[in-house]
Coordinates of C-alpha atoms in Angstrom, one line a residue:
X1 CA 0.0 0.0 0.0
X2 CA 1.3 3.3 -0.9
X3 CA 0.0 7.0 0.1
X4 CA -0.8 9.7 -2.5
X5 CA -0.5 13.5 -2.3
X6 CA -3.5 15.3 -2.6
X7 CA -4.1 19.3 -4.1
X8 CA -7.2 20.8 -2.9
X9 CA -7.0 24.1 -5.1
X10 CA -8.7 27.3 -4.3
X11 CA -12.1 24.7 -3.3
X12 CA -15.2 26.6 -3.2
X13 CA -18.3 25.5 -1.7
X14 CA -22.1 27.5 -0.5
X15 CA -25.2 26.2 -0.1
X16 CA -27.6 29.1 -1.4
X17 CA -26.1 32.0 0.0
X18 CA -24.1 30.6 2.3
X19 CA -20.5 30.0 2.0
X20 CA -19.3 26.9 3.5
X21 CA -15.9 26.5 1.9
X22 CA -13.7 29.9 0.8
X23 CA -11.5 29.5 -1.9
X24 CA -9.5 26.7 0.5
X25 CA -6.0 25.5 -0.9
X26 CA -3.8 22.9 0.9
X27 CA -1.0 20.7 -0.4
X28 CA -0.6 17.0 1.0
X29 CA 2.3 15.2 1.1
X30 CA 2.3 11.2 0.0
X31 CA 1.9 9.4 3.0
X32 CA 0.9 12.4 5.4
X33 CA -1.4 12.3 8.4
X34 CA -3.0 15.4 7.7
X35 CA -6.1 16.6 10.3
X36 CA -8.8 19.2 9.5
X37 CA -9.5 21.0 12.8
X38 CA -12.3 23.3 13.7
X39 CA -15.4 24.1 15.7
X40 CA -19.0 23.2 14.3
X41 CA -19.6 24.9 11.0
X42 CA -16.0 25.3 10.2
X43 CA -16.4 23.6 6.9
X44 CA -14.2 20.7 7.6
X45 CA -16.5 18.0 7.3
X46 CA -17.5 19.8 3.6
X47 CA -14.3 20.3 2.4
X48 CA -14.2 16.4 3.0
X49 CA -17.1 15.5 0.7
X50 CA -15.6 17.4 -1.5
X51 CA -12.4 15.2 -2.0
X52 CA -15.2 11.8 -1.5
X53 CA -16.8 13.1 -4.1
X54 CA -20.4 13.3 -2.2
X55 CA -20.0 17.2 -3.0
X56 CA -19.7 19.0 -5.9
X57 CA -17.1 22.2 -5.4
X58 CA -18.7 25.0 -6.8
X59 CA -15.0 26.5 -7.6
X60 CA -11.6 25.4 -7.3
X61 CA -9.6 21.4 -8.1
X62 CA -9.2 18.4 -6.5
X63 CA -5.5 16.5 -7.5
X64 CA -4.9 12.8 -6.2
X65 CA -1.5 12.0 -7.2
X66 CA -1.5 13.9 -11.2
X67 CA -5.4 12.8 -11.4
X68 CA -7.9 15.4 -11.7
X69 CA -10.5 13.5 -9.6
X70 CA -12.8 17.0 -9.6
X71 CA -15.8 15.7 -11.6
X72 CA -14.9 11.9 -11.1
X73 CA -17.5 9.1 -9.6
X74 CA -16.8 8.9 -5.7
X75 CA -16.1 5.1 -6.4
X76 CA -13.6 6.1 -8.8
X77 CA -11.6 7.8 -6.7
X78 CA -9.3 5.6 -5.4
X79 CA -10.5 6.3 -2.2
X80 CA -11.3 4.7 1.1
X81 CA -13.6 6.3 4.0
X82 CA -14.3 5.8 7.3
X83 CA -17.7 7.5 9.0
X84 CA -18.1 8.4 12.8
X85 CA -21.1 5.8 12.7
X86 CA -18.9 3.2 10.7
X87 CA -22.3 2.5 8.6
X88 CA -21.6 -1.1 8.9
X89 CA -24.5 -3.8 7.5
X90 CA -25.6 -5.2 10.5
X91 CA -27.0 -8.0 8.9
X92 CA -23.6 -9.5 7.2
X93 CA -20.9 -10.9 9.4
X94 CA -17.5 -9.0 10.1
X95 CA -15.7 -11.1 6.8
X96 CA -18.4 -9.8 4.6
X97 CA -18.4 -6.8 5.4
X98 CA -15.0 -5.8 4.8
X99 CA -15.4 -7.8 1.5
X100 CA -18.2 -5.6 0.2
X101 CA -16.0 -3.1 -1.3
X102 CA -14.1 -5.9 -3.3
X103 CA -16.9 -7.6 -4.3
X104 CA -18.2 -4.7 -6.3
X105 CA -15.3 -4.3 -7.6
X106 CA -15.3 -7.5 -9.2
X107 CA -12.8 -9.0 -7.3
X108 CA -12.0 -13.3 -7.2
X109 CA -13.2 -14.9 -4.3
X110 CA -9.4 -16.4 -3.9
X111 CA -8.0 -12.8 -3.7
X112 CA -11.2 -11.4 -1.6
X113 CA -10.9 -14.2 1.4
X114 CA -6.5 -13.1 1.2
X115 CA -7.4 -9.8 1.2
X116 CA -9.9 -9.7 3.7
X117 CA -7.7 -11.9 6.3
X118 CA -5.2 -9.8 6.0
X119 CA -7.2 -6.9 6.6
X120 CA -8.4 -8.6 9.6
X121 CA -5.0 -9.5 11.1
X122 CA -4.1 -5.5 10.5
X123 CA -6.3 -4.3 12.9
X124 CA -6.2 -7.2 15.2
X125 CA -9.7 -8.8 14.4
X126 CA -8.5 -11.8 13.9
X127 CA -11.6 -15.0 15.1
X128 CA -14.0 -12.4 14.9
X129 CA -14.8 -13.4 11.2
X130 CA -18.2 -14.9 11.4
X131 CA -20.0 -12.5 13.7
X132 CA -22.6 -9.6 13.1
X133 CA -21.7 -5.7 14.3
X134 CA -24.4 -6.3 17.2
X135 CA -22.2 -8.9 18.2
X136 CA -18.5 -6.7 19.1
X137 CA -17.8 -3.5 21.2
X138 CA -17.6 -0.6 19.5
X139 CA -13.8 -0.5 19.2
X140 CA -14.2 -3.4 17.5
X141 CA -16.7 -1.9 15.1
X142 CA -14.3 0.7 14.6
X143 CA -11.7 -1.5 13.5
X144 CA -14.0 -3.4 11.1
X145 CA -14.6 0.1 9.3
X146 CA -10.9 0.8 9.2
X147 CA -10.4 -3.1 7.5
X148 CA -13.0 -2.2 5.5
X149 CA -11.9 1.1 3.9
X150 CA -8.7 0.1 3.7
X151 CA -8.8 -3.8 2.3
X152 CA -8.8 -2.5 -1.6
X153 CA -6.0 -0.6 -0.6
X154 CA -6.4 2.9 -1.3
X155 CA -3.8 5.7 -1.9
X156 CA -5.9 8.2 0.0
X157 CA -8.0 7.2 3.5
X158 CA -10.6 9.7 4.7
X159 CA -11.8 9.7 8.0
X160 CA -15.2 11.9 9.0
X161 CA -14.7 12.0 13.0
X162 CA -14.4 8.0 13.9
X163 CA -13.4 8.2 16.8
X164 CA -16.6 10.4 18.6
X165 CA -18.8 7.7 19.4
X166 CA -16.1 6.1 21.5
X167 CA -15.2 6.5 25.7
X168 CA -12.5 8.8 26.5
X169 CA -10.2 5.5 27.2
X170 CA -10.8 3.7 24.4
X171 CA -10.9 7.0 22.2
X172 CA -7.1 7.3 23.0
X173 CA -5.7 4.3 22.2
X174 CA -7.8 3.9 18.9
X175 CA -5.3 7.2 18.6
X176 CA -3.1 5.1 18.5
X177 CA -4.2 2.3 16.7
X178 CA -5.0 4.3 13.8
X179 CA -1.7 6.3 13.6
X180 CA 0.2 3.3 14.1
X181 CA -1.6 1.7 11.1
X182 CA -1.3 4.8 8.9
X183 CA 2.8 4.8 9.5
X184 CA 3.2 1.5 8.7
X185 CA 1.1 1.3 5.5
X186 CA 2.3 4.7 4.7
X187 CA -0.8 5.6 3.5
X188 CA -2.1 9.3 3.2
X189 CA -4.9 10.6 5.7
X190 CA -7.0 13.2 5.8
X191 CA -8.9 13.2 9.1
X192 CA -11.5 15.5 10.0
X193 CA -12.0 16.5 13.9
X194 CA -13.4 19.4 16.4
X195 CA -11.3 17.6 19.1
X196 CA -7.9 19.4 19.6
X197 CA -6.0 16.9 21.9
X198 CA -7.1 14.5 19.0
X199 CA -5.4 16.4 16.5
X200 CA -1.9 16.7 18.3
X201 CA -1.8 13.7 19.0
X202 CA -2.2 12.5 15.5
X203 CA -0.9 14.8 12.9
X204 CA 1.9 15.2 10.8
X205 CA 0.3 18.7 9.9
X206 CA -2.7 20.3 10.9
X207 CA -5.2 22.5 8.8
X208 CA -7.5 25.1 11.3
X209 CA -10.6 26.0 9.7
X210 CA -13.1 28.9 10.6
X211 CA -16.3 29.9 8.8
X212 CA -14.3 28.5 5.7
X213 CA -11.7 29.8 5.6
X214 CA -8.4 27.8 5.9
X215 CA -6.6 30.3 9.3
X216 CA -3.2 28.2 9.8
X217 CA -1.8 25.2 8.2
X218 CA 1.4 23.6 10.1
X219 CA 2.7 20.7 12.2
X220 CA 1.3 20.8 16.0
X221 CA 4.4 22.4 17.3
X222 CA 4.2 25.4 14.8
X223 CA 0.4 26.0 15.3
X224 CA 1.0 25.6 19.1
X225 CA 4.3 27.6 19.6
X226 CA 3.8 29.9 17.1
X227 CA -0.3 30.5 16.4
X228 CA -0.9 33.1 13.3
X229 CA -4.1 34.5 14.4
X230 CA -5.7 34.7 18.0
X231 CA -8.2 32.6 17.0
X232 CA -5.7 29.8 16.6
X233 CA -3.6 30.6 19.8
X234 CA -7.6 30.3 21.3
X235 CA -8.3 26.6 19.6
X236 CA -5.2 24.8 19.9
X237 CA -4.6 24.4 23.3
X238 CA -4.9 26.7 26.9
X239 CA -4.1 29.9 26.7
X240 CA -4.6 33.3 28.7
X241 CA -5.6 36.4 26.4
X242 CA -4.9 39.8 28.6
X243 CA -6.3 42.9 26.6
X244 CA -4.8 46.5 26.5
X245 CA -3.1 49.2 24.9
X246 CA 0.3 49.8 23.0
X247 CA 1.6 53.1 25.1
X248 CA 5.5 53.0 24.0
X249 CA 7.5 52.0 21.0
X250 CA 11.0 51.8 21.6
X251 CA 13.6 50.7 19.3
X252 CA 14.0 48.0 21.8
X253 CA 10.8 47.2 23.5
X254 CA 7.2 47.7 24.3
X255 CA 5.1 48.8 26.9
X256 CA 1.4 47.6 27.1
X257 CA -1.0 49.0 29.5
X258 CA -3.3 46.5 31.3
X259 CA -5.4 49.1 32.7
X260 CA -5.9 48.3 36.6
X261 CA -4.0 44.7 36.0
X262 CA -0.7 46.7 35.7
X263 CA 1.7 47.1 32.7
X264 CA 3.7 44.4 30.6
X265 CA 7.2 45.2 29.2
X266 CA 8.1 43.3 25.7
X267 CA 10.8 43.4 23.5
X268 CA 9.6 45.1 20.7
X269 CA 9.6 41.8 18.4
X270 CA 7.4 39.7 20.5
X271 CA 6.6 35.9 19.4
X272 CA 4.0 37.0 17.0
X273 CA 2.3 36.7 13.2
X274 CA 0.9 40.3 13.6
X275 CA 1.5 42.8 11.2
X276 CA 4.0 45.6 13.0
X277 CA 2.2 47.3 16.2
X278 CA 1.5 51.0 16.4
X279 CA 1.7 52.9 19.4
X280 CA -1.9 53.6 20.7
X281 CA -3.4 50.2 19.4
X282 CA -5.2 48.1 21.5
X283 CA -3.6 44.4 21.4
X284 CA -4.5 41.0 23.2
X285 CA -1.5 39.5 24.3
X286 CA -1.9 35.7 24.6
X287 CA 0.6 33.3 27.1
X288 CA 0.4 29.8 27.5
X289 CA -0.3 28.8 31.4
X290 CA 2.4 26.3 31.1
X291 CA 5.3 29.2 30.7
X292 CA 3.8 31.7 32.9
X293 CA 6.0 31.2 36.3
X294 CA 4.7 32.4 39.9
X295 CA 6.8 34.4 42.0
X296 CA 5.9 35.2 45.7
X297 CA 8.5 37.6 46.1
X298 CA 9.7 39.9 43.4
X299 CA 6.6 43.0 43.6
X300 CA 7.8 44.6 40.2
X301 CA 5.5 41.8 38.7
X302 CA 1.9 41.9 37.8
X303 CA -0.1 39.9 40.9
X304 CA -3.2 38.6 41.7
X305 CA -5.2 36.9 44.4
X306 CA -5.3 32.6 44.1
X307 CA -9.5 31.9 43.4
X308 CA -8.8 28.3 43.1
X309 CA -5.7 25.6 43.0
X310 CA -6.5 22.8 40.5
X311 CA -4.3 19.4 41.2
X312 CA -4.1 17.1 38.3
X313 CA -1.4 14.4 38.6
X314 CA 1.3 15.7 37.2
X315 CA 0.3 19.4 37.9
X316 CA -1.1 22.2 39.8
X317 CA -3.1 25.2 37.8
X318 CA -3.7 27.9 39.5
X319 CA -6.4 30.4 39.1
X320 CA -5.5 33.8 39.3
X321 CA -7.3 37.3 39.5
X322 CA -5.8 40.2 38.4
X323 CA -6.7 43.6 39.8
X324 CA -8.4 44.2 36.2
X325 CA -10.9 41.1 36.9
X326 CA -9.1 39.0 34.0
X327 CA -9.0 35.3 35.4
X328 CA -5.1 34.0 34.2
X329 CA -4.6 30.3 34.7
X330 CA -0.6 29.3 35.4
X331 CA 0.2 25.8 35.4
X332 CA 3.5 24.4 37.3
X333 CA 4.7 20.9 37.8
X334 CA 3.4 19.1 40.9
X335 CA 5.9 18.7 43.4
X336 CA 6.3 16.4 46.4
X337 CA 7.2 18.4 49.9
X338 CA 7.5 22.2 50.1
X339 CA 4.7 24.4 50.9
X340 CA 2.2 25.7 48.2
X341 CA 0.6 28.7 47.4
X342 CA -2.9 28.6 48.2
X343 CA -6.6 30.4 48.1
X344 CA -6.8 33.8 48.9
X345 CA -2.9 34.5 48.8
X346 CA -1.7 37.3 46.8
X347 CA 0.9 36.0 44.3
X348 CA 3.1 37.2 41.3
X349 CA 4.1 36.1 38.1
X350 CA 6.8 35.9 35.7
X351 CA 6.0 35.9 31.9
X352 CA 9.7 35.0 29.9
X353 CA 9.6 37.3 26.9
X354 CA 9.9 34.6 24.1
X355 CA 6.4 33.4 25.6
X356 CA 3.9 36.1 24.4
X357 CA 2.3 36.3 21.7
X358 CA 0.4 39.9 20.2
X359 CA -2.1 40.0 18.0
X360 CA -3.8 43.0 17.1
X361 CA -7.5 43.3 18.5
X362 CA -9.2 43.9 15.1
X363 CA -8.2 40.0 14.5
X364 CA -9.9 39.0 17.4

């Protein structure tokens, strides 16, 4: 089995007068996981009819390898799918119904019982031949939709959200599972998801859709370090947004008024995808929790009063808030021994330069 690219160029897509897809382009390498993240109404889930071929782009290309699949049947495609409901048969046993698609195609029943075994034994299904959907969990439904799409051996696998119908636990290590399989067969993936952790976790890359339009395409490092818009600094992952104004411009740094909260000094480059600031322009500066550090003792910092101390596991967040009324949240590493901060104590905190990101407020 082998991956293709795939060229979605400048896709276009309304229903009546409403635009679901914008004039969307995005270049996929052979053999990349590639994930289509974004809230309800994004467009991701249209943008993937669009390469099934269960929607008709009203502008724009669609390139599998040097095909122009645009106006080709959906069966045609060279293209397997996998639904969030798996759309099993319920009334034909696990072997037939990852032999469906080969038996329209016309397949021999010698190569359909090889292929379908060895289908079987890729996603561990092994003995579970004869019996109907009712009969297996739904992980194990799951996999029989994965056999299934995959057991004609595509160049392209499409996945519409297959994981939602699943616990959290089992969710995670179908994660797994799935990106496992895709490395091994080397096979190219386009998967669609609203679920953020999902698409770290999975990715080579990671398209961010909103009302449309495509905002950020990158691996999960670049679109978590480095967020283009504060939209995406909002969707992929925790973050604190503190709102205010740009009062100086230096040749080397930046002064932002927080209003009551206090003022924030930045070198005048700040991590950033803005275009270049202006004094007097309001800004939301953005700071994941994780890199914001407490400091009980150096008053030169902004502070706040602890509303809450959150323990999970491996760490403590603390809510914080400011003397504005923002709420910050600043995660540290749970430690063993030593006293901790707690409710109701005033406490400072230490924001490293290289962590803040400015965007200005008409993006917001």
């Amino acid at each position: 089995m082998h991956g293709a690219s795939v060229s979605l160029r400048e896709l276009g897509k309304s229903y009546g007068p409403v635009p679901a897809v914008e004039r969307l382009a995005i270049d996929i390498r052979p053999g990349e996981f590639l994930s289509l993240l974004g809230p309800s109404g994004s467009g991701k889930t249209t943008l993937l009819m669009m390469v099934a071929g269960f929607e008709r782009p009203d502008t724009g290309a669609i390139w599998i390898g040097d095909r122009n699949i645009t106006q080709v049947a959906p069966n045609r495609r060279d293209i397997g799918m996998v639904f969030q409901r798996y759309a099993l048969f319920p009334h034909m046993t696990v072997a037939e119904n990852v032999a469906f698609p080969l038996r329209m195609r016309g397949f021999p029943k010698t190569r359909i019982s090889q292929s379908v075994a060895e289908a079987l034994s890729l996603v561990q299904l092994e003995g579970l031949e004869k019996r109907l959907p009712a009969q297996l969990s739904g992980g194990q439904q799951q996999r029989v939709a994965v056999a299934r799409a995959l057991v004609f051996e595509p160049a392209v696998l499409l996945m519409d959200e297959p994981l939602g119908a699943l616990d959290k636990k089992l969710r995670e290590q179908m994660q797994i599972e799935i990106k496992r399989l895709q490395q091994s067969l080397g096979i190219t993936v386009i998967y669609v998801t609203h679920d953020q952790e999902e698409a770290l976790t999975m990715s080579d890359r990671i398209a961010v859709l909103r009302d449309g339009y495509l905002e950020q395409v990158g691996s999960p490092a670049d679109l978590y370090d480095a967020p283009a818009t504060a939209f995406v600094a909002d969707f992929i992952g925790k973050m604190n947004f503190l709102d205010g104004i740009c009062r100086k411009l230096g040749a080397d740094c930046l002064e932002v008024d927080l209003g009551r909260s206090g003022t924030i000094i930045l070198p005048q480059q700040p991590v950033a995808s803005a275009p270049p600031l202006q004094q007097g322009q309001r800004v939301r500066l953005a700071v994941r929790p994780e890199r914001m550090k407490l400091d009980r003792h150096d008053d030169r910092k902004i502070s706040g009063v602890i509303e809450a101390v959150i323990f999970a596991g491996a760490s403590h967040t603390f809510l914080i808030r400011l003397a504005g009324g923002e709420i910050i949240h600043v995660q540290t590493q749970a430690t063993h021994g030593g006293s901790l901060p707690q409710e109701g104590d005033r406490i400072g905190f230490v924001i490293p330069d290289d962590a803040v990101h400015v965007f200005p407020q008409a993006e917001c």
